[in-house]
C-alpha positions as a LaTeX table, in Angstrom:
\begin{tabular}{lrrr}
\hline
Residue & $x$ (\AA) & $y$ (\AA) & $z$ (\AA) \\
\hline
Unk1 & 86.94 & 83.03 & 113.80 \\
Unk2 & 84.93 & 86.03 & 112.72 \\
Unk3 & 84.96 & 89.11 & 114.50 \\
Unk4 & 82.86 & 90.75 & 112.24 \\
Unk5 & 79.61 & 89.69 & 110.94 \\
Unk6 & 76.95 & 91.65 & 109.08 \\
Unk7 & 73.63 & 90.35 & 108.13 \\
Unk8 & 71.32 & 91.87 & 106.27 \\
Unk9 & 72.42 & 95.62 & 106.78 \\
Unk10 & 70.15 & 98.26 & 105.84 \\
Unk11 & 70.35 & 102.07 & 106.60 \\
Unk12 & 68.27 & 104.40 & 105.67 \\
Unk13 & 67.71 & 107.94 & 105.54 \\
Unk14 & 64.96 & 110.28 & 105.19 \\
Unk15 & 65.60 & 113.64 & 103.61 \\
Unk16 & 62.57 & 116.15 & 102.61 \\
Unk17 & 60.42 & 113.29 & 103.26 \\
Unk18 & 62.33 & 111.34 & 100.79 \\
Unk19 & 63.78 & 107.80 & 101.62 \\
Unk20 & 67.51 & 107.12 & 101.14 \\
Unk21 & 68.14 & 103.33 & 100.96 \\
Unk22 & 71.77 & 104.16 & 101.75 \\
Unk23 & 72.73 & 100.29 & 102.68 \\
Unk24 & 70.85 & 97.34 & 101.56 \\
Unk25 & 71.04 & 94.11 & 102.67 \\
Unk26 & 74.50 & 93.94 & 103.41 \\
Unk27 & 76.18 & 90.62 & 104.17 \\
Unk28 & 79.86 & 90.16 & 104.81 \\
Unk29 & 82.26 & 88.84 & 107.94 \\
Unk30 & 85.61 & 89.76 & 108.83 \\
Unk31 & 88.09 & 87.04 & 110.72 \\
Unk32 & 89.95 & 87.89 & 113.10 \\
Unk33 & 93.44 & 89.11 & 111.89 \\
Unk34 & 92.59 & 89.70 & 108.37 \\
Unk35 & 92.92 & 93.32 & 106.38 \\
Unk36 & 90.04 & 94.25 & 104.10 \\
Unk37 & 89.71 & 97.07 & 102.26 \\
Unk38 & 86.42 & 98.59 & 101.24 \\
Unk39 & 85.94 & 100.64 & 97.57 \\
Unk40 & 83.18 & 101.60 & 95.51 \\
Unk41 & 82.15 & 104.63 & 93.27 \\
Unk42 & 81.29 & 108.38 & 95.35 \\
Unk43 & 78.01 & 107.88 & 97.41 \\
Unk44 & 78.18 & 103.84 & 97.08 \\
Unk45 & 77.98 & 103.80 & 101.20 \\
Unk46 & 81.39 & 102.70 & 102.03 \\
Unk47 & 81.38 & 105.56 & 104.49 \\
Unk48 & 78.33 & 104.84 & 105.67 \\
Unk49 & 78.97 & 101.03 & 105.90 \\
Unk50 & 82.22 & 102.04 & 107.83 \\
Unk51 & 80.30 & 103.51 & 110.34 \\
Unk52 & 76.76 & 101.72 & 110.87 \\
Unk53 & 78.87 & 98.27 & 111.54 \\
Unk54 & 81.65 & 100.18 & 114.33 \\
Unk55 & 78.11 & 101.46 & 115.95 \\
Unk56 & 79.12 & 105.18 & 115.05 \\
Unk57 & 75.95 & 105.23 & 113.45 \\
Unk58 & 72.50 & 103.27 & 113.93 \\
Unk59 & 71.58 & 100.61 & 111.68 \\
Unk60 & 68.01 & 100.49 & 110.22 \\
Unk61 & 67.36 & 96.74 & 110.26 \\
Unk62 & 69.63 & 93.82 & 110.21 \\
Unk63 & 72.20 & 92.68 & 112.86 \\
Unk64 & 76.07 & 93.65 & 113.79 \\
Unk65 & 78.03 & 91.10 & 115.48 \\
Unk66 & 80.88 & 92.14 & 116.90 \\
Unk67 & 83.19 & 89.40 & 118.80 \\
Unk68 & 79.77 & 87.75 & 118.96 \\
Unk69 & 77.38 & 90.43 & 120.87 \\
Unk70 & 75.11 & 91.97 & 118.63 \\
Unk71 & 75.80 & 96.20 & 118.70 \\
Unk72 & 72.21 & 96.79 & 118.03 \\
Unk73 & 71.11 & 95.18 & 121.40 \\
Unk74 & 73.70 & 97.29 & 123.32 \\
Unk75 & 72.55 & 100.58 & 125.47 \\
Unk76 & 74.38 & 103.74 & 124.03 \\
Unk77 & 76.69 & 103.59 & 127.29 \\
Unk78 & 78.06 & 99.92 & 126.72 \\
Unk79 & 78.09 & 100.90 & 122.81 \\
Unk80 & 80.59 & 103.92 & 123.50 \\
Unk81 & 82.59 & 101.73 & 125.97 \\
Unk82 & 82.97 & 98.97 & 123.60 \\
Unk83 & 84.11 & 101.56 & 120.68 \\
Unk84 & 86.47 & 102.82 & 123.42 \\
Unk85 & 87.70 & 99.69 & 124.66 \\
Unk86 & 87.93 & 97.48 & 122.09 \\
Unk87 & 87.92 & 99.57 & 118.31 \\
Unk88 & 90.51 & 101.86 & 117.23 \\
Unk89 & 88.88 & 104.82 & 114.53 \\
Unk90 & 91.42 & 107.10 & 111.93 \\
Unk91 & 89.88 & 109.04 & 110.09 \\
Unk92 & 90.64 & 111.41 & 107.00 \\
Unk93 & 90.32 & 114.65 & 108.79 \\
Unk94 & 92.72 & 114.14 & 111.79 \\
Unk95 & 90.25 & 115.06 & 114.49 \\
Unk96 & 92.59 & 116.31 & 117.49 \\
Unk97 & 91.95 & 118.39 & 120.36 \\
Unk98 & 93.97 & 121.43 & 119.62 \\
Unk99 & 94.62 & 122.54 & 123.15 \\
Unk100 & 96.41 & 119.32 & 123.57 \\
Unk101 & 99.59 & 118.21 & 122.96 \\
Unk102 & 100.51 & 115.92 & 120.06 \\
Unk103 & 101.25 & 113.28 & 123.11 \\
Unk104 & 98.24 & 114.17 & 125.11 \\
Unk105 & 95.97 & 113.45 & 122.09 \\
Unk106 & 96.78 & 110.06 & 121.88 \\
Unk107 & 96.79 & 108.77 & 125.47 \\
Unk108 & 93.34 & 111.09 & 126.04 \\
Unk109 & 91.50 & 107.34 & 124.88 \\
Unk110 & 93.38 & 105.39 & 127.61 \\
Unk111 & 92.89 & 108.37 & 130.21 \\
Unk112 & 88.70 & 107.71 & 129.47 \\
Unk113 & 89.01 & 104.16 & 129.89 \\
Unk114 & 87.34 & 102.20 & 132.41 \\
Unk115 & 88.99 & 98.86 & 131.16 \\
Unk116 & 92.43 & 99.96 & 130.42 \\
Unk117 & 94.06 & 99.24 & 134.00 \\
Unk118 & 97.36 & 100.82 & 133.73 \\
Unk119 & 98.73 & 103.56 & 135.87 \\
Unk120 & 98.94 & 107.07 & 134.73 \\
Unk121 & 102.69 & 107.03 & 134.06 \\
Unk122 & 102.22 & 103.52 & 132.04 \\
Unk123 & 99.86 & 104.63 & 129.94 \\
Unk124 & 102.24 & 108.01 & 128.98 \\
Unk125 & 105.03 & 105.62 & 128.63 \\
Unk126 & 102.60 & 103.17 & 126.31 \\
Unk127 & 101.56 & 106.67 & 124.68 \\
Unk128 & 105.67 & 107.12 & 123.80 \\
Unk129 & 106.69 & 103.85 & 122.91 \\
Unk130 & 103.50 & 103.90 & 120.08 \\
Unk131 & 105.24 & 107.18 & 118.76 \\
Unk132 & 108.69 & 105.47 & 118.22 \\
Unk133 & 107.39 & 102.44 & 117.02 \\
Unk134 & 105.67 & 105.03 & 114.61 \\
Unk135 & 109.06 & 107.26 & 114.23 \\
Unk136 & 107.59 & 110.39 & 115.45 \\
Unk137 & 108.83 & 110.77 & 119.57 \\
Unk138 & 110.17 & 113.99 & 118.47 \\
Unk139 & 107.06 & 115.59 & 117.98 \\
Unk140 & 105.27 & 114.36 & 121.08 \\
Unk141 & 105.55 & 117.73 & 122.60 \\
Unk142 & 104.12 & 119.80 & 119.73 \\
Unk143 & 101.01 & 121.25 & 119.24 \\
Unk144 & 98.72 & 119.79 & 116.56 \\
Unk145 & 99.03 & 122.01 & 114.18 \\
Unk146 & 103.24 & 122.57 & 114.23 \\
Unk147 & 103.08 & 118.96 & 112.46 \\
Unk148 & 102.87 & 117.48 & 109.12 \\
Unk149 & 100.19 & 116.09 & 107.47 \\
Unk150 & 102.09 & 112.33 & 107.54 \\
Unk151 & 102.92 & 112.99 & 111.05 \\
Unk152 & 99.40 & 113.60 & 112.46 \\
Unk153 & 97.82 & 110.90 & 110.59 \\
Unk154 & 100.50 & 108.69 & 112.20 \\
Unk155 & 99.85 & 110.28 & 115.72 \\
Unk156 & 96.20 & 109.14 & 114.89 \\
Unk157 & 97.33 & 105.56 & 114.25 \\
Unk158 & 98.97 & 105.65 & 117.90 \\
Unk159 & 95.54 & 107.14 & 119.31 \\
Unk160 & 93.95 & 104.30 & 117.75 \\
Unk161 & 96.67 & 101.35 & 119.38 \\
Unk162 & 96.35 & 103.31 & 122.56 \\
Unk163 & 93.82 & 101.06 & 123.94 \\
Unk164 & 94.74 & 97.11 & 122.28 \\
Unk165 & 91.79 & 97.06 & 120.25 \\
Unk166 & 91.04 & 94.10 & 118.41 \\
Unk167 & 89.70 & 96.16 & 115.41 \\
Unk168 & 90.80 & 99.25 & 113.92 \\
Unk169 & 88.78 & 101.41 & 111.57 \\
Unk170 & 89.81 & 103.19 & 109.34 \\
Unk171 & 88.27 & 106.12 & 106.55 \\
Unk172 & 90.17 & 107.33 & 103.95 \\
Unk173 & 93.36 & 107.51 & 106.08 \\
Unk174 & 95.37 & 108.14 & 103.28 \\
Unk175 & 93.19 & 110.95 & 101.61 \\
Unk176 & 94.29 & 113.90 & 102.77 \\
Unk177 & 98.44 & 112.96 & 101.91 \\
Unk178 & 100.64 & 112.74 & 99.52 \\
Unk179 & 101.80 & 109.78 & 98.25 \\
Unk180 & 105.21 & 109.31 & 100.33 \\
Unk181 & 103.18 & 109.71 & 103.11 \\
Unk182 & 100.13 & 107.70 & 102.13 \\
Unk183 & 103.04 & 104.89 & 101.53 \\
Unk184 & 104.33 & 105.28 & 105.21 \\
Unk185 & 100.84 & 105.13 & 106.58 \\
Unk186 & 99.98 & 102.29 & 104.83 \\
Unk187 & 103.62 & 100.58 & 106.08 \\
Unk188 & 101.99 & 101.27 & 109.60 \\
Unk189 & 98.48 & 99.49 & 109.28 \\
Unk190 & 100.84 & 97.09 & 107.53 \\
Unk191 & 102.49 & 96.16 & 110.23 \\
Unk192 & 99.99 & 96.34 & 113.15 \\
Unk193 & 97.87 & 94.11 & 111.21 \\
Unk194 & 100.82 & 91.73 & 111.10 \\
Unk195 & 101.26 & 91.99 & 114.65 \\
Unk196 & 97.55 & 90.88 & 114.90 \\
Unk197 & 95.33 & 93.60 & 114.99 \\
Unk198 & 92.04 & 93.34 & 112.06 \\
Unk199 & 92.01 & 96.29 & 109.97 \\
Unk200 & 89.14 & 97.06 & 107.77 \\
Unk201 & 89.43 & 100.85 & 105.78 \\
Unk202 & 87.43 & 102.58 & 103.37 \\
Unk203 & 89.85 & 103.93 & 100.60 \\
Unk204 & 89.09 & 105.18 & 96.75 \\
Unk205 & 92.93 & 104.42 & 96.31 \\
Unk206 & 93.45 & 100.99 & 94.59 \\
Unk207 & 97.12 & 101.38 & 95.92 \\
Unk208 & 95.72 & 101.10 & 99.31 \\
Unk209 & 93.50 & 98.43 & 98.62 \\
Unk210 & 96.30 & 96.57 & 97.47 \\
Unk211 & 97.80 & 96.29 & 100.30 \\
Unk212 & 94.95 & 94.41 & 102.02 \\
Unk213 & 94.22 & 90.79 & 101.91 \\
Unk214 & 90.51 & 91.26 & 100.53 \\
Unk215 & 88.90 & 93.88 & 98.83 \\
Unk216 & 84.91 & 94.23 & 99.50 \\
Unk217 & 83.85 & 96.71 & 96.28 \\
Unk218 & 80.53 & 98.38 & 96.71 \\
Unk219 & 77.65 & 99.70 & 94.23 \\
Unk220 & 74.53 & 101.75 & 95.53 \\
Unk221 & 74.99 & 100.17 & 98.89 \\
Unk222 & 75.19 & 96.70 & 97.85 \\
Unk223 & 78.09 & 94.47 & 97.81 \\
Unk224 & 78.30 & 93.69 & 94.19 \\
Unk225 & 82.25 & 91.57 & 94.56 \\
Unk226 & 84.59 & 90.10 & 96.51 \\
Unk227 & 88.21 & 90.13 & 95.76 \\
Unk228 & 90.94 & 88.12 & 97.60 \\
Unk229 & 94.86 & 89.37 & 97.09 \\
Unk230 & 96.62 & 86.26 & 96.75 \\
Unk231 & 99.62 & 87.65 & 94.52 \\
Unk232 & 102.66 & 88.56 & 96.40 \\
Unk233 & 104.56 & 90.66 & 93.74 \\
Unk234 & 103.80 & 94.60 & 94.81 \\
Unk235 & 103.53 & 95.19 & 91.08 \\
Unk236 & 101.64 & 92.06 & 89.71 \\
Unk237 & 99.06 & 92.92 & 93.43 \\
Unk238 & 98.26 & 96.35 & 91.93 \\
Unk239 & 98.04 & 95.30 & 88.22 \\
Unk240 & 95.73 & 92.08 & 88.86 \\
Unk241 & 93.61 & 94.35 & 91.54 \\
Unk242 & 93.06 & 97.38 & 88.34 \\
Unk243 & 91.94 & 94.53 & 86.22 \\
Unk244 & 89.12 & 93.52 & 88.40 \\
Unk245 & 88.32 & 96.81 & 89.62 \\
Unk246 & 87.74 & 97.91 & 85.38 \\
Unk247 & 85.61 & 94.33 & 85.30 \\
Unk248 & 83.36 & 95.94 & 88.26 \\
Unk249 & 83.06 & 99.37 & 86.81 \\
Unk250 & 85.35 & 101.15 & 88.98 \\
\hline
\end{tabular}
C-alpha cells in the first residue's frame, strides 16, 4: 500500500519577476515500509521535492497524498498536526533548542502533541529508551552544544521516533559528519526502517543511497530514473549503484 503518492508536482518560484520551474510534473509513490533515497546534481530540487511532498512547503499545482488525504486540501492547522503526529523530519543542520537539554529536545514533539496520549513521565521514559536504543543515554543531560556531531544527529533521529510516525524525512542527514559517523547514522535509519517505519532522504552520498531499497535520481526537477537495490553484497550494492549513477550523469 502506498503511503506516498505524488502526481503531477510542480513548484514554482518567482524571483525578480522571473519564474523558477523548480519541480515539474513530478510523479512517484512510496509503499509503506520501503527506504528510498533521493539524488540528483546541486539545484536538481531534491530539497525542494523533500519538502513540498512532507507539506513543509506549498505545492504549485498537482496533488500530495499522504496515507490517502490529499495535503493540499488540508488547513495549515491540520497540516502542522499531521507533520507532528504522524512524520518524523532530520535534517542536516541539527536544529535544537539550545536552552534545552539534549533530552528535553527530543520529547519537546511529544510534549506539543495533541494525539500522543501518554503521560508526562511515559513520554520522558519513551524519550530515554529512544537514546539507548540509539547508544547515547549518557548524554541526555547535556546541553546541545557539549555533544558531537554523530551524537546530535542521532539525538535528532530520537526527536524524529518520538511521536511513531509512519514516515520519516530525512535531508542530508549525513552531510555535516564524517564518515564513521555518517556509517552509524545510516545503521540507525537502517534499522528503524526494518522495524517498519518508511524512510525517504535526500543525500548526494551514493554510500547512503546504497543503503536504501530504491533510488529516485533527479535532473532540473524532473525524475529522469528509477533504480531498485536488489544486490545484497555491501560492495557489489555500491559498485552496481556508481554504474548507474555514471549512466545518468551523476
Amino acid at each position: 500500500m502506498a503511503i506516498l503518492e505524488v502526481k503531477d508536482l510542480c513548484k514554482t518560484y518567482i524571483t525578480n519577476k522571473r519564474q523558477n520551474n523548480v519541480l515539474r510534473n513530478v510523479n512517484f509513490s512510496v509503499s509503506e515500509g520501503e527506504m528510498v533515497a533521493v539524488m540528483g546534481p546541486s539545484g536538481s530540487g531534491k530539497s525542494t521535492l523533500l519538502y513540498t511532498v512532507s507539506g513543509m512547503d506549498s505545492m504549485t499545482s498537482g496533488e500530495v497524498f499522504f496515507s490517502g488525504k490529499s495535503i493540499s486540501k488540508l488547513r495549515e492547522k491540520e497540516l502542522a498536526e499531521l507533520r507532528l503526529d504522524e512524520m518524523g523530519f532530520i535534517f542536516q543542520q541539527m536544529y535544537m533548542l539550545k536552552n534545552l537539554s539534549v533530552l528535553d529536545n527530543i520529547i519537546l514533539p511529544a510534549r506539543q502533541s495533541k494525539a500522543n496520549t501518554l503521560s508526562p513521565k511515559e513520554k520522558l521514559e519513551r524519550g530515554k529508551e529512544l537514546m539507548r536504543k540509539l547508544g547515547i543515554i549518557e548524554i541526555a543531560d547535556n546541553d546541545i552544544n557539549e555533544v558531537s556531531g554523530g551524537q546530535l544527529q542521532r539525538a535528532c533521529i530520537c526527536r524524529s521516533m518520538i511521536n511513531n510516525p509512519k514516515i520519516i524525512f530525512a535531508d542530508e542527514p549525513t552531510g555535516a559528519l564524517n564518515r564513521a559517523s555518517s556509517d552509524e547514522v545510516m545503521d540507525e535509519l537502517c534499522k528503524i526502517n526494518g522495524n517498519g517505519t518508511t524512510v525517504m532522504l535526500v543525500t548526494h552520498d551514493a554510500k547512503v543511497a546504497a543503503r536504501c531499497g530504491r533510488v529516485l535520481f533527479i535532473v532540473d526537477g524532473n525524475i529522469k530514473g528509477e533504480y531498485n537495490n536488489t544486490e545484497t553484497d555491501p560492495r557489489k550494492r555500491d559498485r552496481a549503484l556508481n554504474n548507474w549513477l555514471m549512466e545518468m550523469g551523476f
